[in-house]
Amino acid sequence: MEEIIVAIRTFMEAGGQVLYLIAGATFFMWAVICERYWFIRTEHRKDVGAALEYWEGRPERKSWTARLIRERLISEVNERLKANMGVIKTLIALLPLLGLLGTVTGMVSVFEAMTYSGGNARSMAAGVSMATIPTMSGMVATLSGVLANTFLVSKVEAESNFLEDTLTADH
């Protein structure tokens, strides 16, 4: 366990300060992704059940007022269902930019090393590491977020379509 902690600390130090921002943003993104998944599996089911119970308890479902009530029920459930999806998309867009920021700060370190050491390859290596590690980390975090977001978007669409199909005006 101690070796893992040392390896993570070494990796974070090699990547520079921007890597801590990337790690924080990635953690936050995955916390929101897990929250959305948990919400769909638990709370959303309760919302759908409550909407169905209300709709089924109505004596008539074909009037203009009933259609508006149906639309309101669907809208309220979908609003809660789609909450925080924009946050995930924003973080997915932000992570590559943070990686690029790490690249720029790493290249600044390379140029500083060239200035002070006259182009010594050993002194430039740390700056090159600071330039490549955040870029790679930002891209890996982004790809993982894109995959999870694609899964969540398909679940949200399926749940939304299910609710619309279930609330019918059958009598």
PDB file of C-alpha atoms in Angstrom:
ATOM      1  CA  MET A   1       0.000   0.000   0.000  1.00  0.00           C
ATOM      2  CA  GLU A   2       2.831   2.342   0.842  1.00  0.00           C
ATOM      3  CA  GLU A   3       4.423   1.773  -2.566  1.00  0.00           C
ATOM      4  CA  ILE A   4       1.172   2.820  -4.259  1.00  0.00           C
ATOM      5  CA  ILE A   5       1.040   6.046  -2.261  1.00  0.00           C
ATOM      6  CA  VAL A   6       4.677   6.802  -3.101  1.00  0.00           C
ATOM      7  CA  ALA A   7       4.042   6.089  -6.793  1.00  0.00           C
ATOM      8  CA  ILE A   8       0.994   8.386  -6.832  1.00  0.00           C
ATOM      9  CA  ARG A   9       2.891  11.153  -5.039  1.00  0.00           C
ATOM     10  CA  THR A  10       5.831  10.821  -7.456  1.00  0.00           C
ATOM     11  CA  PHE A  11       3.462  10.948 -10.431  1.00  0.00           C
ATOM     12  CA  MET A  12       1.685  14.029  -9.069  1.00  0.00           C
ATOM     13  CA  GLU A  13       4.978  15.810  -8.395  1.00  0.00           C
ATOM     14  CA  ALA A  14       6.266  14.996 -11.881  1.00  0.00           C
ATOM     15  CA  GLY A  15       3.099  16.444 -13.414  1.00  0.00           C
ATOM     16  CA  GLY A  16       3.244  19.750 -11.596  1.00  0.00           C
ATOM     17  CA  GLN A  17       0.599  21.787  -9.808  1.00  0.00           C
ATOM     18  CA  VAL A  18      -1.904  21.620 -12.654  1.00  0.00           C
ATOM     19  CA  LEU A  19      -2.172  17.866 -12.143  1.00  0.00           C
ATOM     20  CA  TYR A  20      -3.818  18.532  -8.771  1.00  0.00           C
ATOM     21  CA  LEU A  21      -6.476  20.618 -10.558  1.00  0.00           C
ATOM     22  CA  ILE A  22      -7.028  17.822 -13.054  1.00  0.00           C
ATOM     23  CA  ALA A  23      -7.310  15.274 -10.246  1.00  0.00           C
ATOM     24  CA  GLY A  24      -9.802  17.459  -8.370  1.00  0.00           C
ATOM     25  CA  ALA A  25     -11.916  18.104 -11.463  1.00  0.00           C
ATOM     26  CA  THR A  26     -11.860  14.400 -12.347  1.00  0.00           C
ATOM     27  CA  PHE A  27     -12.914  13.421  -8.833  1.00  0.00           C
ATOM     28  CA  PHE A  28     -15.746  15.956  -8.912  1.00  0.00           C
ATOM     29  CA  MET A  29     -16.856  14.789 -12.371  1.00  0.00           C
ATOM     30  CA  TRP A  30     -16.986  11.164 -11.246  1.00  0.00           C
ATOM     31  CA  ALA A  31     -18.814  12.136  -8.053  1.00  0.00           C
ATOM     32  CA  VAL A  32     -21.520  13.804 -10.174  1.00  0.00           C
ATOM     33  CA  ILE A  33     -21.613  10.837 -12.570  1.00  0.00           C
ATOM     34  CA  CYS A  34     -22.087   8.428  -9.657  1.00  0.00           C
ATOM     35  CA  GLU A  35     -24.752  10.688  -8.167  1.00  0.00           C
ATOM     36  CA  ARG A  36     -26.692  10.709 -11.447  1.00  0.00           C
ATOM     37  CA  TYR A  37     -26.427   6.933 -11.773  1.00  0.00           C
ATOM     38  CA  TRP A  38     -27.607   6.476  -8.178  1.00  0.00           C
ATOM     39  CA  PHE A  39     -30.447   8.938  -8.772  1.00  0.00           C
ATOM     40  CA  ILE A  40     -31.653   7.040 -11.860  1.00  0.00           C
ATOM     41  CA  ARG A  41     -31.531   3.725  -9.989  1.00  0.00           C
ATOM     42  CA  THR A  42     -33.348   4.954  -6.861  1.00  0.00           C
ATOM     43  CA  GLU A  43     -34.982   8.377  -6.663  1.00  0.00           C
ATOM     44  CA  HIS A  44     -36.080   8.526 -10.288  1.00  0.00           C
ATOM     45  CA  ARG A  45     -38.021   5.307  -9.862  1.00  0.00           C
ATOM     46  CA  LYS A  46     -39.922   6.949  -6.993  1.00  0.00           C
ATOM     47  CA  ASP A  47     -40.621  10.027  -9.139  1.00  0.00           C
ATOM     48  CA  VAL A  48     -41.972   7.864 -11.965  1.00  0.00           C
ATOM     49  CA  GLY A  49     -44.072   5.875  -9.515  1.00  0.00           C
ATOM     50  CA  ALA A  50     -45.563   9.033  -8.027  1.00  0.00           C
ATOM     51  CA  ALA A  51     -46.313  10.474 -11.487  1.00  0.00           C
ATOM     52  CA  LEU A  52     -47.933   7.207 -12.608  1.00  0.00           C
ATOM     53  CA  GLU A  53     -49.978   6.974  -9.420  1.00  0.00           C
ATOM     54  CA  TYR A  54     -51.232  10.522  -9.855  1.00  0.00           C
ATOM     55  CA  TRP A  55     -52.011   9.982 -13.545  1.00  0.00           C
ATOM     56  CA  GLU A  56     -53.771   6.657 -13.002  1.00  0.00           C
ATOM     57  CA  GLY A  57     -55.846   8.219 -10.223  1.00  0.00           C
ATOM     58  CA  ARG A  58     -57.332  10.795 -12.583  1.00  0.00           C
ATOM     59  CA  PRO A  59     -60.901  10.017 -13.662  1.00  0.00           C
ATOM     60  CA  GLU A  60     -60.373  11.278 -17.227  1.00  0.00           C
ATOM     61  CA  ARG A  61     -57.261  11.552 -19.373  1.00  0.00           C
ATOM     62  CA  LYS A  62     -58.393  12.865 -22.761  1.00  0.00           C
ATOM     63  CA  SER A  63     -59.297  16.509 -22.191  1.00  0.00           C
ATOM     64  CA  TRP A  64     -57.110  19.484 -22.947  1.00  0.00           C
ATOM     65  CA  THR A  65     -56.512  19.963 -19.221  1.00  0.00           C
ATOM     66  CA  ALA A  66     -55.484  16.325 -18.840  1.00  0.00           C
ATOM     67  CA  ARG A  67     -52.956  16.702 -21.657  1.00  0.00           C
ATOM     68  CA  LEU A  68     -51.466  19.739 -19.925  1.00  0.00           C
ATOM     69  CA  ILE A  69     -51.293  17.856 -16.628  1.00  0.00           C
ATOM     70  CA  ARG A  70     -49.567  14.963 -18.427  1.00  0.00           C
ATOM     71  CA  GLU A  71     -47.033  17.341 -19.964  1.00  0.00           C
ATOM     72  CA  ARG A  72     -46.430  18.952 -16.567  1.00  0.00           C
ATOM     73  CA  LEU A  73     -45.836  15.561 -14.917  1.00  0.00           C
ATOM     74  CA  ILE A  74     -43.410  14.515 -17.645  1.00  0.00           C
ATOM     75  CA  SER A  75     -41.636  17.860 -17.491  1.00  0.00           C
ATOM     76  CA  GLU A  76     -41.217  17.772 -13.710  1.00  0.00           C
ATOM     77  CA  VAL A  77     -39.846  14.237 -13.722  1.00  0.00           C
ATOM     78  CA  ASN A  78     -37.519  14.999 -16.656  1.00  0.00           C
ATOM     79  CA  GLU A  79     -36.245  18.164 -15.002  1.00  0.00           C
ATOM     80  CA  ARG A  80     -35.036  16.183 -11.995  1.00  0.00           C
ATOM     81  CA  LEU A  81     -33.779  13.410 -14.260  1.00  0.00           C
ATOM     82  CA  LYS A  82     -31.633  15.762 -16.352  1.00  0.00           C
ATOM     83  CA  ALA A  83     -30.263  17.774 -13.428  1.00  0.00           C
ATOM     84  CA  ASN A  84     -26.445  18.000 -13.270  1.00  0.00           C
ATOM     85  CA  MET A  85     -25.978  16.563 -16.758  1.00  0.00           C
ATOM     86  CA  GLY A  86     -24.692  19.973 -17.847  1.00  0.00           C
ATOM     87  CA  VAL A  87     -22.112  19.916 -15.050  1.00  0.00           C
ATOM     88  CA  ILE A  88     -20.744  16.631 -16.380  1.00  0.00           C
ATOM     89  CA  LYS A  89     -20.519  18.012 -19.923  1.00  0.00           C
ATOM     90  CA  THR A  90     -18.790  21.159 -18.651  1.00  0.00           C
ATOM     91  CA  LEU A  91     -16.189  19.136 -16.761  1.00  0.00           C
ATOM     92  CA  ILE A  92     -15.624  16.952 -19.820  1.00  0.00           C
ATOM     93  CA  ALA A  93     -14.892  20.109 -21.810  1.00  0.00           C
ATOM     94  CA  LEU A  94     -12.737  21.586 -19.019  1.00  0.00           C
ATOM     95  CA  LEU A  95     -10.396  18.639 -18.468  1.00  0.00           C
ATOM     96  CA  PRO A  96      -8.544  18.837 -21.813  1.00  0.00           C
ATOM     97  CA  LEU A  97      -8.109  22.576 -21.262  1.00  0.00           C
ATOM     98  CA  LEU A  98      -6.553  21.903 -17.872  1.00  0.00           C
ATOM     99  CA  GLY A  99      -4.257  19.394 -19.576  1.00  0.00           C
ATOM    100  CA  LEU A 100      -3.286  22.087 -22.056  1.00  0.00           C
ATOM    101  CA  LEU A 101      -2.599  24.465 -19.180  1.00  0.00           C
ATOM    102  CA  GLY A 102      -0.286  21.809 -17.741  1.00  0.00           C
ATOM    103  CA  THR A 103       1.463  21.567 -21.097  1.00  0.00           C
ATOM    104  CA  VAL A 104       2.048  25.308 -21.179  1.00  0.00           C
ATOM    105  CA  THR A 105       3.339  25.461 -17.612  1.00  0.00           C
ATOM    106  CA  GLY A 106       5.583  22.461 -18.283  1.00  0.00           C
ATOM    107  CA  MET A 107       7.016  24.100 -21.391  1.00  0.00           C
ATOM    108  CA  VAL A 108       7.673  27.264 -19.390  1.00  0.00           C
ATOM    109  CA  SER A 109       9.733  25.081 -17.034  1.00  0.00           C
ATOM    110  CA  VAL A 110      11.627  23.660 -20.019  1.00  0.00           C
ATOM    111  CA  PHE A 111      12.438  27.153 -21.268  1.00  0.00           C
ATOM    112  CA  GLU A 112      13.523  28.222 -17.788  1.00  0.00           C
ATOM    113  CA  ALA A 113      15.799  25.195 -17.565  1.00  0.00           C
ATOM    114  CA  MET A 114      17.269  26.044 -20.963  1.00  0.00           C
ATOM    115  CA  THR A 115      17.881  29.616 -19.842  1.00  0.00           C
ATOM    116  CA  TYR A 116      19.600  28.743 -16.580  1.00  0.00           C
ATOM    117  CA  SER A 117      21.471  25.579 -17.552  1.00  0.00           C
ATOM    118  CA  GLY A 118      22.235  26.322 -21.173  1.00  0.00           C
ATOM    119  CA  GLY A 119      20.220  23.447 -22.619  1.00  0.00           C
ATOM    120  CA  ASN A 120      21.268  20.683 -20.215  1.00  0.00           C
ATOM    121  CA  ALA A 121      19.081  17.706 -21.142  1.00  0.00           C
ATOM    122  CA  ARG A 122      18.808  16.450 -17.565  1.00  0.00           C
ATOM    123  CA  SER A 123      17.440  19.738 -16.277  1.00  0.00           C
ATOM    124  CA  MET A 124      14.969  19.967 -19.164  1.00  0.00           C
ATOM    125  CA  ALA A 125      13.591  16.459 -18.541  1.00  0.00           C
ATOM    126  CA  ALA A 126      11.554  17.533 -15.512  1.00  0.00           C
ATOM    127  CA  GLY A 127       9.896  20.286 -17.546  1.00  0.00           C
ATOM    128  CA  VAL A 128       9.104  17.892 -20.390  1.00  0.00           C
ATOM    129  CA  SER A 129       7.533  15.557 -17.848  1.00  0.00           C
ATOM    130  CA  MET A 130       5.499  18.456 -16.483  1.00  0.00           C
ATOM    131  CA  ALA A 131       4.370  19.165 -20.039  1.00  0.00           C
ATOM    132  CA  THR A 132       3.292  15.665 -21.037  1.00  0.00           C
ATOM    133  CA  ILE A 133       1.822  14.153 -17.877  1.00  0.00           C
ATOM    134  CA  PRO A 134      -0.987  16.729 -17.426  1.00  0.00           C
ATOM    135  CA  THR A 135      -1.900  16.488 -21.111  1.00  0.00           C
ATOM    136  CA  MET A 136      -2.151  12.713 -20.897  1.00  0.00           C
ATOM    137  CA  SER A 137      -4.051  12.873 -17.606  1.00  0.00           C
ATOM    138  CA  GLY A 138      -6.536  15.415 -18.940  1.00  0.00           C
ATOM    139  CA  MET A 139      -7.207  13.281 -22.005  1.00  0.00           C
ATOM    140  CA  VAL A 140      -7.619  10.043 -20.035  1.00  0.00           C
ATOM    141  CA  ALA A 141     -10.004  11.742 -17.600  1.00  0.00           C
ATOM    142  CA  THR A 142     -11.932  13.240 -20.510  1.00  0.00           C
ATOM    143  CA  LEU A 143     -12.277   9.903 -22.291  1.00  0.00           C
ATOM    144  CA  SER A 144     -13.526   8.200 -19.160  1.00  0.00           C
ATOM    145  CA  GLY A 145     -16.024  11.020 -18.660  1.00  0.00           C
ATOM    146  CA  VAL A 146     -17.210  10.837 -22.271  1.00  0.00           C
ATOM    147  CA  LEU A 147     -17.882   7.115 -21.946  1.00  0.00           C
ATOM    148  CA  ALA A 148     -19.775   7.547 -18.688  1.00  0.00           C
ATOM    149  CA  ASN A 149     -21.690  10.552 -20.037  1.00  0.00           C
ATOM    150  CA  THR A 150     -22.711   8.615 -23.158  1.00  0.00           C
ATOM    151  CA  PHE A 151     -24.060   5.839 -20.938  1.00  0.00           C
ATOM    152  CA  LEU A 152     -25.936   8.307 -18.719  1.00  0.00           C
ATOM    153  CA  VAL A 153     -27.421  10.213 -21.659  1.00  0.00           C
ATOM    154  CA  SER A 154     -28.756   6.974 -23.122  1.00  0.00           C
ATOM    155  CA  LYS A 155     -30.247   6.021 -19.727  1.00  0.00           C
ATOM    156  CA  VAL A 156     -31.843   9.459 -19.349  1.00  0.00           C
ATOM    157  CA  GLU A 157     -33.347   9.241 -22.847  1.00  0.00           C
ATOM    158  CA  ALA A 158     -34.645   5.737 -22.228  1.00  0.00           C
ATOM    159  CA  GLU A 159     -36.207   6.737 -18.907  1.00  0.00           C
ATOM    160  CA  SER A 160     -37.739   9.855 -20.419  1.00  0.00           C
ATOM    161  CA  ASN A 161     -39.221   7.883 -23.322  1.00  0.00           C
ATOM    162  CA  PHE A 162     -40.522   5.239 -20.914  1.00  0.00           C
ATOM    163  CA  LEU A 163     -42.389   7.866 -18.899  1.00  0.00           C
ATOM    164  CA  GLU A 164     -43.901   9.454 -22.006  1.00  0.00           C
ATOM    165  CA  ASP A 165     -45.016   6.060 -23.309  1.00  0.00           C
ATOM    166  CA  THR A 166     -46.424   5.003 -19.948  1.00  0.00           C
ATOM    167  CA  LEU A 167     -48.558   8.069 -19.288  1.00  0.00           C
ATOM    168  CA  THR A 168     -51.197   7.385 -21.903  1.00  0.00           C
ATOM    169  CA  ALA A 169     -54.713   8.691 -22.402  1.00  0.00           C
ATOM    170  CA  ASP A 170     -56.438   5.319 -22.580  1.00  0.00           C
ATOM    171  CA  HIS A 171     -59.892   6.382 -21.342  1.00  0.00           C
TER     172      HIS A 171
END
